Amino acid sequence: MIDTLIDLILFAMLVFTALAIVRINHLFAVVMLSGVFSLLSALLLVTLDAVDVAFTEAAVGAGISTVLMLGTIALTARTQKKSSRSGLVPFIVVTVTGAVLVYGTLDMPDFGDPNAPAQLHVAPEYMAGSIEDIDVPNVVTSILASYRGYDTLGETAVVFTAGIGVLMLLSGLGRRRREDEEEEEDV
Amino acid sequence: MINWDFIVGHLNYWLFIILMMTGLYIVVARGNLVKKIVGLNIFQTSVFMFYISIGKVTGGTAPIYPVNRQGDIEYDPTIIYSNPLPHVLILTAIVVGIATTSLALALIIRIREEYDTIEEEDILRIEREMSAQDNKEHGSAMGGRA
Amino acid sequence: MHHHLILRVVTKMLVGTIILFAFYVQFHGDFSPGGGFQAGVIMAVAFIIYGIVFGLQKAKQVFPEWLVHKLVALGVLIYAATGVASLLLGYNFLDYGAFNPGHPIYGQHWGIFAVELGVGITVTGVMVAIYYAFAGRPPPMKDEDW
């Protein structure tokens, strides 16, 4: 009962934060509210037993992503221009998409059902194997680094690639080389 | 006749979908590029929470085994654990998400340096003017036939 | 930011603690929530907050840009090298049993340690590199205009 109550309160706060982000035109406030949204979602993730994920979301969403967005609006603009388009068409699109998604959830097992298909395969093997094969108490770590090591290698490579992309776009490594070449041509 | 058990069992999913659609609305309806990224982040976080909620088991706890003083795992079959597999997938997805978000923000900064605006409508207008200008120049070069 | 005395004093005290916490999260990830991804982000936050309060130049003196760029690649290399090492020892790619054939569980512990270290280094490097790239851009408006 108390779980449901906490869930509903957190949800209400999340929805109001999201609606405020829709309404506000001042980008500084929007960025701060997106940090608030991340922090609230981290709280909700704790009630869903995903402590590792909540930890990451709090550090990444409320920390680094807010800093980067502030850096961006410092380099671009601080307010959003009032849009001349009407919000009606997007609203209809969003409502229809949402209705289709809700229709899709009707076949899903109940929230927290221990006999749901997601709970019956693979995961019990990992839970048991984490004791016998790996002997690591945090099952998330043993799956992340050992059972699904391939995935994590790929994801590290994605982070690496995104970092290289940002460096190419912003730090001017490419431009410096081009300017050097142009200078050589001038000489 | 309303089936209350069904509604309580699915209410969480529907609330996540409402959050997702709020994010999608920001992406579609707002022209400011930074705000679009914020909307995309809301959408992304809601999908993460939806995914995690599939792995939740009622009465379960975080999937970390208790350890005794010697550092050995003490397995207690009476404790129920939530499904750790979604946690792993989403954990890595969050970090990949911030890396790709920063790439998008870097692109926005470059766009502002080229176009001096980050409003979608202004960028489209400038693009149209540039292509009209191009057509005019090439048209006269081709003898007015292009 | 010469006038924010309290911020500067508090930051000086916090940075060391944050780095220590990052190491704890990195190396205690087997027993409690945490691991390479979270530790990498927290470690990066220590340098980012230093850069925000004391200025980018000071941060670059502490953690030079060339070193950050090397770390970005080093982490992925450590991860991949762990896989290749197990391959060379006659096991499958990323099969950590290879590192201690007599006692595969210890081999698993070594493998997980190496892999998480690689992840942590790459995430630290990428996050700090992204911050340097964003903060190093000349801003179009002054601090006073905010």
Coordinates of C-alpha atoms in Angstrom, one line a residue:
Chain A
M1 CA 0.0 0.0 0.0
I2 CA 2.7 2.5 1.1
D3 CA 4.7 1.5 -2.1
T4 CA 1.8 2.4 -4.3
L5 CA 1.4 5.7 -2.5
I6 CA 5.1 6.6 -2.9
D7 CA 4.9 5.6 -6.6
L8 CA 1.9 7.8 -7.2
I9 CA 3.4 10.8 -5.5
L10 CA 6.6 10.4 -7.5
F11 CA 4.6 10.0 -10.7
A12 CA 2.6 13.2 -9.9
M13 CA 5.8 15.1 -9.4
L14 CA 7.4 13.7 -12.6
V15 CA 4.3 14.6 -14.7
F16 CA 4.2 18.1 -13.3
T17 CA 7.9 18.6 -14.0
A18 CA 7.4 17.4 -17.6
L19 CA 4.4 19.7 -18.1
A20 CA 6.4 22.6 -16.7
I21 CA 9.2 21.9 -19.2
V22 CA 6.6 22.0 -22.0
R23 CA 5.3 25.4 -20.9
I24 CA 8.4 27.3 -19.9
N25 CA 10.3 29.3 -22.5
H26 CA 13.3 30.2 -20.4
L27 CA 15.9 27.6 -21.3
F28 CA 17.8 28.0 -18.0
A29 CA 14.7 26.9 -16.1
V30 CA 14.1 24.1 -18.6
V31 CA 17.6 22.7 -18.1
M32 CA 17.3 22.9 -14.3
L33 CA 13.9 21.2 -14.5
S34 CA 15.3 18.4 -16.6
G35 CA 17.9 17.8 -13.8
V36 CA 15.0 17.7 -11.4
F37 CA 13.2 15.2 -13.7
S38 CA 16.3 12.9 -13.7
L39 CA 16.6 13.1 -9.9
L40 CA 12.9 12.2 -9.4
S41 CA 13.3 9.3 -11.9
A42 CA 16.3 8.1 -9.9
L43 CA 14.0 8.0 -6.8
L44 CA 11.4 6.0 -8.8
L45 CA 14.1 3.6 -10.0
V46 CA 15.0 2.9 -6.3
T47 CA 11.4 1.9 -5.6
L48 CA 11.7 -0.5 -8.6
D49 CA 14.7 -2.2 -6.9
A50 CA 17.1 -1.0 -9.6
V51 CA 19.7 0.6 -7.2
D52 CA 22.6 0.4 -9.7
V53 CA 20.5 2.2 -12.4
A54 CA 19.3 4.8 -9.9
F55 CA 22.9 5.5 -9.0
T56 CA 23.9 6.0 -12.6
E57 CA 20.8 8.1 -13.4
A58 CA 21.5 10.4 -10.4
A59 CA 25.2 10.8 -11.4
V60 CA 24.6 11.2 -15.1
G61 CA 21.2 12.7 -15.5
A62 CA 21.3 15.2 -12.7
G63 CA 25.0 15.9 -12.8
I64 CA 26.8 15.7 -16.1
S65 CA 23.9 16.2 -18.5
T66 CA 22.8 19.4 -16.6
V67 CA 26.4 20.8 -16.9
L68 CA 26.6 20.0 -20.6
M69 CA 23.2 21.6 -21.3
L70 CA 24.1 24.7 -19.4
G71 CA 27.3 24.8 -21.4
T72 CA 25.3 24.6 -24.6
I73 CA 22.8 27.4 -23.7
A74 CA 25.8 29.5 -22.6
L75 CA 27.1 29.1 -26.2
T76 CA 23.8 29.4 -28.0
A77 CA 20.7 31.2 -26.6
R78 CA 18.9 31.6 -23.3
T79 CA 15.3 31.9 -24.4
Q80 CA 13.1 30.0 -26.8
K81 CA 11.2 32.0 -29.4
K82 CA 7.5 31.7 -29.3
S83 CA 6.5 29.2 -31.9
S84 CA 4.0 30.4 -34.5
R85 CA 2.8 26.9 -35.2
S86 CA -0.3 25.6 -33.4
G87 CA 0.1 22.7 -31.0
L88 CA -3.0 20.9 -32.2
V89 CA -1.4 18.5 -34.8
P90 CA 1.4 17.4 -32.5
F91 CA -1.1 16.9 -29.7
I92 CA -3.3 14.6 -31.9
V93 CA -0.2 12.7 -33.1
V94 CA 0.9 12.2 -29.5
T95 CA -2.5 11.1 -28.3
V96 CA -2.9 8.6 -31.0
T97 CA 0.6 7.2 -30.4
G98 CA -0.1 7.0 -26.7
A99 CA -3.4 5.2 -27.3
V100 CA -1.7 2.6 -29.5
L101 CA 1.0 2.1 -26.8
V102 CA -1.7 1.7 -24.1
Y103 CA -3.5 -0.8 -26.3
G104 CA -0.2 -2.7 -26.5
T105 CA 0.2 -2.9 -22.8
L106 CA -3.2 -4.6 -22.4
D107 CA -1.7 -8.0 -23.2
M108 CA 1.2 -7.5 -20.8
P109 CA 1.4 -9.4 -17.5
D110 CA 0.5 -7.4 -14.3
F111 CA 3.2 -5.1 -12.8
G112 CA 5.3 -7.2 -10.4
D113 CA 4.0 -10.5 -11.5
P114 CA 6.6 -13.2 -10.5
N115 CA 5.4 -15.5 -13.2
A116 CA 5.8 -13.1 -16.1
P117 CA 7.7 -14.4 -19.0
A118 CA 10.5 -11.9 -18.4
Q119 CA 11.1 -13.4 -15.0
L120 CA 11.2 -17.1 -16.0
H121 CA 14.0 -17.3 -18.6
V122 CA 17.7 -16.4 -18.5
A123 CA 17.5 -14.3 -15.4
P124 CA 17.2 -17.3 -12.9
E125 CA 20.2 -18.9 -14.5
Y126 CA 22.2 -15.7 -14.1
M127 CA 21.0 -15.4 -10.5
A128 CA 22.1 -19.0 -9.7
G129 CA 25.3 -18.8 -11.8
S130 CA 26.4 -15.6 -10.1
I131 CA 26.9 -17.6 -6.9
E132 CA 28.4 -20.8 -8.3
D133 CA 30.5 -19.6 -11.3
I134 CA 31.5 -16.1 -10.4
D135 CA 31.0 -15.6 -6.7
V136 CA 30.1 -11.9 -6.9
P137 CA 27.3 -10.7 -4.6
N138 CA 26.1 -7.9 -6.9
V139 CA 24.4 -9.8 -9.7
V140 CA 24.2 -6.7 -11.9
T141 CA 28.1 -6.5 -11.9
S142 CA 28.5 -10.2 -12.7
I143 CA 26.1 -10.0 -15.7
L144 CA 27.5 -6.7 -16.9
A145 CA 31.1 -7.7 -16.8
S146 CA 31.0 -11.4 -17.3
Y147 CA 27.9 -12.9 -18.8
R148 CA 27.3 -10.0 -21.1
G149 CA 30.8 -8.8 -21.5
Y150 CA 30.4 -8.5 -25.3
D151 CA 27.5 -6.1 -24.9
T152 CA 29.5 -3.9 -22.5
L153 CA 32.5 -3.9 -24.8
G154 CA 30.3 -2.7 -27.6
E155 CA 28.7 0.0 -25.3
T156 CA 32.2 1.2 -24.2
A157 CA 33.1 1.5 -27.8
V158 CA 29.9 3.6 -28.4
V159 CA 30.9 5.9 -25.6
F160 CA 34.4 6.2 -27.1
T161 CA 33.0 6.9 -30.5
A162 CA 30.6 9.6 -29.2
G163 CA 33.5 11.2 -27.4
I164 CA 35.6 11.3 -30.5
G165 CA 32.7 12.8 -32.4
V166 CA 32.3 15.6 -29.9
L167 CA 36.1 16.3 -30.1
M168 CA 35.9 16.4 -33.9
L169 CA 33.0 18.8 -33.8
L170 CA 34.1 21.2 -31.1
S171 CA 37.7 21.1 -30.1
G172 CA 38.9 22.2 -33.5
L173 CA 41.3 19.3 -34.1
G174 CA 40.1 19.0 -37.7
R175 CA 40.0 22.8 -38.4
R176 CA 43.6 23.3 -37.1
R177 CA 44.9 20.8 -39.6
R178 CA 42.9 22.4 -42.5
E179 CA 44.3 25.8 -41.6
D180 CA 47.8 24.4 -41.6
E181 CA 47.3 23.0 -45.0
E182 CA 45.9 26.3 -46.3
E183 CA 49.0 28.1 -44.9
E184 CA 51.3 25.6 -46.7
E185 CA 49.4 26.3 -49.9
D186 CA 49.8 30.0 -49.5
V187 CA 53.6 29.6 -49.1
Chain B
M1 CA -18.1 -3.7 -14.2
I2 CA -14.6 -2.4 -13.8
N3 CA -11.8 -4.8 -13.3
W4 CA -9.8 -3.0 -10.5
D5 CA -7.0 -5.7 -10.3
F6 CA -6.3 -5.2 -14.0
I7 CA -6.2 -1.4 -13.7
V8 CA -3.9 -1.5 -10.6
G9 CA -1.6 -4.0 -12.4
H10 CA -1.3 -1.9 -15.5
L11 CA -1.5 1.6 -14.0
N12 CA 2.3 1.9 -13.8
Y13 CA 2.8 1.1 -17.5
W14 CA 0.2 3.8 -18.5
L15 CA 1.8 6.4 -16.3
F16 CA 5.1 5.7 -18.0
I17 CA 3.4 6.1 -21.4
I18 CA 2.0 9.5 -20.3
L19 CA 5.5 10.6 -19.5
M20 CA 6.9 9.2 -22.8
M21 CA 4.2 11.1 -24.7
T22 CA 5.0 14.3 -22.9
G23 CA 8.6 14.0 -24.1
L24 CA 7.5 13.2 -27.6
Y25 CA 5.2 16.2 -27.6
I26 CA 8.1 18.5 -26.7
V27 CA 10.2 17.0 -29.5
V28 CA 7.5 17.5 -32.1
A29 CA 5.8 20.7 -31.1
R30 CA 8.7 22.9 -29.9
G31 CA 11.1 24.5 -32.4
N32 CA 14.1 25.2 -30.1
L33 CA 16.8 22.6 -30.6
V34 CA 17.9 22.5 -27.0
K35 CA 14.4 22.0 -25.9
K36 CA 14.0 19.2 -28.3
I37 CA 17.0 17.5 -26.7
V38 CA 15.4 17.9 -23.3
G39 CA 12.2 16.4 -24.6
L40 CA 14.2 13.5 -26.1
N41 CA 15.9 13.0 -22.7
I42 CA 12.4 12.8 -21.0
F43 CA 11.3 10.3 -23.5
Q44 CA 14.5 8.3 -23.0
T45 CA 14.3 8.3 -19.2
S46 CA 10.6 7.2 -19.3
V47 CA 11.5 4.3 -21.6
F48 CA 14.2 3.3 -19.1
M49 CA 11.8 3.3 -16.2
F50 CA 9.2 1.4 -18.2
Y51 CA 11.8 -1.3 -19.1
I52 CA 13.0 -1.5 -15.4
S53 CA 9.4 -1.9 -14.2
I54 CA 9.0 -5.0 -16.4
G55 CA 11.8 -6.6 -14.3
K56 CA 10.2 -5.7 -10.9
V57 CA 8.9 -8.6 -8.8
T58 CA 6.3 -7.8 -6.1
G59 CA 7.9 -8.2 -2.6
G60 CA 11.4 -8.4 -4.2
T61 CA 14.5 -6.5 -3.3
A62 CA 17.6 -5.3 -5.2
P63 CA 19.6 -8.1 -6.7
I64 CA 22.6 -8.0 -4.4
Y65 CA 23.2 -11.1 -2.2
P66 CA 24.0 -10.6 1.5
V67 CA 27.6 -11.3 2.4
N68 CA 29.0 -12.6 5.7
R69 CA 32.1 -11.5 7.6
Q70 CA 34.4 -13.7 5.6
G71 CA 33.2 -12.2 2.3
D72 CA 31.2 -15.3 1.2
I73 CA 27.8 -15.1 -0.2
E74 CA 25.0 -16.2 2.2
Y75 CA 22.3 -17.6 0.0
D76 CA 18.8 -17.3 1.6
P77 CA 16.1 -19.0 -0.6
T78 CA 13.3 -17.1 1.2
I79 CA 14.5 -13.7 -0.2
I80 CA 12.9 -12.7 -3.5
Y81 CA 15.1 -10.7 -5.9
S82 CA 14.0 -8.5 -8.8
N83 CA 15.2 -9.4 -12.3
P84 CA 18.7 -8.0 -12.7
L85 CA 18.9 -8.4 -16.5
P86 CA 16.9 -5.1 -17.4
H87 CA 19.1 -3.3 -14.9
V88 CA 22.2 -4.2 -16.8
L89 CA 20.9 -3.2 -20.1
I90 CA 19.5 0.1 -18.9
L91 CA 22.6 0.9 -16.8
T92 CA 24.8 0.9 -19.9
A93 CA 22.1 2.6 -22.0
I94 CA 22.1 5.6 -19.6
V95 CA 25.8 6.2 -20.1
V96 CA 25.6 5.7 -23.9
G97 CA 22.6 8.1 -23.8
I98 CA 24.6 10.9 -22.2
A99 CA 27.4 10.4 -24.7
T100 CA 25.0 10.6 -27.7
T101 CA 23.2 13.6 -26.0
S102 CA 26.5 15.5 -25.8
L103 CA 27.1 14.7 -29.5
A104 CA 23.7 16.3 -30.3
L105 CA 24.5 19.3 -28.1
A106 CA 27.8 19.7 -29.9
L107 CA 26.0 19.7 -33.2
I108 CA 23.6 22.4 -31.9
I109 CA 26.6 24.6 -31.0
R110 CA 28.0 24.2 -34.5
I111 CA 24.6 24.9 -36.0
R112 CA 24.4 28.2 -34.0
E113 CA 27.9 29.2 -35.3
E114 CA 26.8 28.6 -38.9
Y115 CA 23.2 30.0 -38.8
D116 CA 23.3 32.2 -35.7
T117 CA 20.1 30.7 -34.4
I118 CA 18.9 27.4 -32.9
E119 CA 15.2 27.8 -33.8
E120 CA 14.1 25.2 -36.3
E121 CA 11.9 27.6 -38.3
D122 CA 14.6 30.2 -38.7
I123 CA 17.1 27.5 -39.9
L124 CA 14.6 26.2 -42.4
R125 CA 13.9 29.8 -43.7
I126 CA 17.7 30.4 -44.1
E127 CA 18.1 27.1 -45.9
R128 CA 15.2 28.0 -48.3
E129 CA 16.7 31.4 -49.0
M130 CA 20.1 29.9 -49.6
S131 CA 18.8 27.3 -52.1
A132 CA 16.7 30.0 -53.8
Q133 CA 19.9 32.1 -54.2
D134 CA 21.8 29.1 -55.6
N135 CA 19.0 28.4 -58.1
K136 CA 19.1 32.0 -59.3
E137 CA 22.9 32.0 -59.8
H138 CA 23.0 28.7 -61.5
G139 CA 19.9 29.6 -63.5
S140 CA 21.5 32.7 -65.0
A141 CA 24.7 30.7 -65.7
M142 CA 22.6 28.2 -67.7
G143 CA 21.0 30.9 -69.7
G144 CA 17.8 31.1 -67.7
R145 CA 16.7 27.6 -68.4
A146 CA 17.4 25.9 -65.1
Chain C
M1 CA 34.9 33.4 -10.5
H2 CA 37.1 35.2 -8.1
H3 CA 34.4 36.4 -5.8
H4 CA 32.8 33.1 -4.8
L5 CA 34.9 32.5 -1.8
I6 CA 32.6 29.9 -0.1
L7 CA 32.3 27.9 -3.3
R8 CA 36.1 27.8 -3.8
V9 CA 36.8 26.7 -0.2
V10 CA 34.0 24.0 -0.3
T11 CA 35.1 22.8 -3.7
K12 CA 38.7 22.4 -2.5
M13 CA 37.5 20.2 0.4
L14 CA 35.1 18.2 -1.8
V15 CA 37.3 17.3 -4.8
G16 CA 39.4 14.9 -2.8
T17 CA 36.4 13.2 -1.3
I18 CA 34.7 12.9 -4.6
I19 CA 37.8 11.2 -6.1
L20 CA 38.0 8.8 -3.1
F21 CA 34.3 8.0 -3.5
A22 CA 34.9 7.3 -7.2
F23 CA 37.6 4.8 -6.3
Y24 CA 35.3 3.2 -3.7
V25 CA 32.5 2.8 -6.3
Q26 CA 35.0 1.4 -8.8
F27 CA 36.6 -1.2 -6.7
H28 CA 33.6 -2.1 -4.4
G29 CA 31.2 -2.6 -7.3
D30 CA 31.3 -6.3 -6.8
F31 CA 29.6 -6.0 -3.4
S32 CA 27.5 -2.9 -3.5
P33 CA 25.8 -0.8 -6.2
G34 CA 28.4 0.7 -8.5
G35 CA 31.0 -0.3 -11.1
G36 CA 33.0 1.2 -13.9
F37 CA 30.3 3.3 -15.5
Q38 CA 29.2 5.1 -12.3
A39 CA 32.8 5.5 -11.0
G40 CA 33.9 7.0 -14.3
V41 CA 31.1 9.6 -14.2
I42 CA 31.9 10.5 -10.5
M43 CA 35.6 10.8 -11.2
A44 CA 34.8 13.1 -14.2
V45 CA 32.5 15.2 -12.0
A46 CA 35.5 15.8 -9.6
F47 CA 37.5 17.4 -12.5
I48 CA 34.4 19.2 -13.9
I49 CA 33.5 20.9 -10.7
Y50 CA 37.2 21.9 -10.3
G51 CA 37.1 23.4 -13.8
I52 CA 33.8 25.2 -13.2
V53 CA 34.9 26.9 -9.9
F54 CA 38.6 27.5 -10.6
G55 CA 38.5 28.0 -14.4
L56 CA 39.3 25.8 -17.3
Q57 CA 43.0 26.7 -17.4
K58 CA 43.6 25.5 -13.8
A59 CA 41.7 22.2 -14.6
K60 CA 43.8 21.7 -17.6
Q61 CA 47.0 22.1 -15.5
V62 CA 45.7 19.4 -13.1
F63 CA 44.5 17.0 -15.8
P64 CA 46.1 18.0 -19.1
E65 CA 44.1 17.6 -22.3
W66 CA 46.6 15.2 -24.0
L67 CA 46.3 12.8 -21.1
V68 CA 42.5 12.9 -21.2
H69 CA 42.6 12.1 -24.9
K70 CA 45.0 9.2 -24.3
L71 CA 42.7 7.8 -21.5
V72 CA 39.7 7.8 -23.8
A73 CA 41.4 5.2 -26.0
L74 CA 43.3 3.4 -23.2
G75 CA 40.1 2.2 -21.5
V76 CA 38.7 0.5 -24.6
L77 CA 42.1 -1.0 -25.2
I78 CA 42.3 -2.5 -21.7
Y79 CA 38.8 -4.0 -22.2
A80 CA 39.6 -5.4 -25.6
A81 CA 43.1 -6.6 -24.5
T82 CA 41.4 -8.6 -21.7
G83 CA 39.4 -10.4 -24.3
V84 CA 42.4 -11.0 -26.6
A85 CA 44.5 -12.2 -23.6
S86 CA 41.9 -14.9 -22.8
L87 CA 41.8 -15.7 -26.5
L88 CA 45.6 -16.2 -26.6
L89 CA 45.5 -18.4 -23.5
G90 CA 43.3 -20.8 -25.4
Y91 CA 39.9 -19.8 -24.1
N92 CA 36.9 -18.0 -25.6
F93 CA 36.9 -14.3 -26.1
L94 CA 36.3 -12.6 -22.7
D95 CA 36.2 -16.0 -20.9
Y96 CA 37.9 -15.0 -17.6
G97 CA 38.4 -18.5 -16.5
A98 CA 41.6 -18.3 -18.5
F99 CA 43.4 -16.1 -16.0
N100 CA 43.4 -18.8 -13.3
P101 CA 42.8 -22.2 -14.9
G102 CA 43.2 -24.0 -11.6
H103 CA 40.4 -21.9 -9.9
P104 CA 38.1 -20.3 -12.5
I105 CA 36.3 -18.2 -9.9
Y106 CA 39.4 -16.3 -9.1
G107 CA 40.0 -15.9 -12.8
Q108 CA 36.5 -14.4 -13.1
H109 CA 37.3 -11.9 -10.3
W110 CA 40.5 -10.8 -12.2
G111 CA 38.6 -10.5 -15.4
I112 CA 35.8 -8.4 -14.0
F113 CA 38.3 -6.2 -12.2
A114 CA 40.2 -5.5 -15.5
V115 CA 37.1 -5.0 -17.6
E116 CA 35.5 -2.6 -15.0
L117 CA 38.8 -0.7 -14.9
G118 CA 38.7 -0.3 -18.6
V119 CA 35.1 1.0 -18.6
G120 CA 35.9 3.4 -15.8
I121 CA 38.9 4.9 -17.6
T122 CA 37.1 5.4 -20.9
V123 CA 34.0 6.9 -19.2
T124 CA 36.2 9.3 -17.2
G125 CA 38.2 10.3 -20.3
V126 CA 35.1 10.8 -22.5
M127 CA 33.2 12.9 -19.9
V128 CA 36.2 15.2 -19.1
A129 CA 37.1 15.5 -22.8
I130 CA 33.5 16.5 -23.6
Y131 CA 33.5 19.0 -20.8
Y132 CA 36.8 20.5 -22.0
A133 CA 35.4 20.7 -25.6
F134 CA 32.2 22.5 -24.4
A135 CA 34.0 24.8 -22.0
G136 CA 36.9 25.7 -24.3
R137 CA 34.6 27.2 -26.9
P138 CA 34.6 31.0 -26.9
P139 CA 31.2 32.1 -25.5
P140 CA 29.1 34.6 -27.6
M141 CA 28.1 36.6 -24.5
K142 CA 29.8 37.7 -21.3
D143 CA 29.2 36.3 -17.7
E144 CA 27.6 39.6 -16.7
D145 CA 24.9 39.3 -19.4
W146 CA 23.2 36.4 -17.7

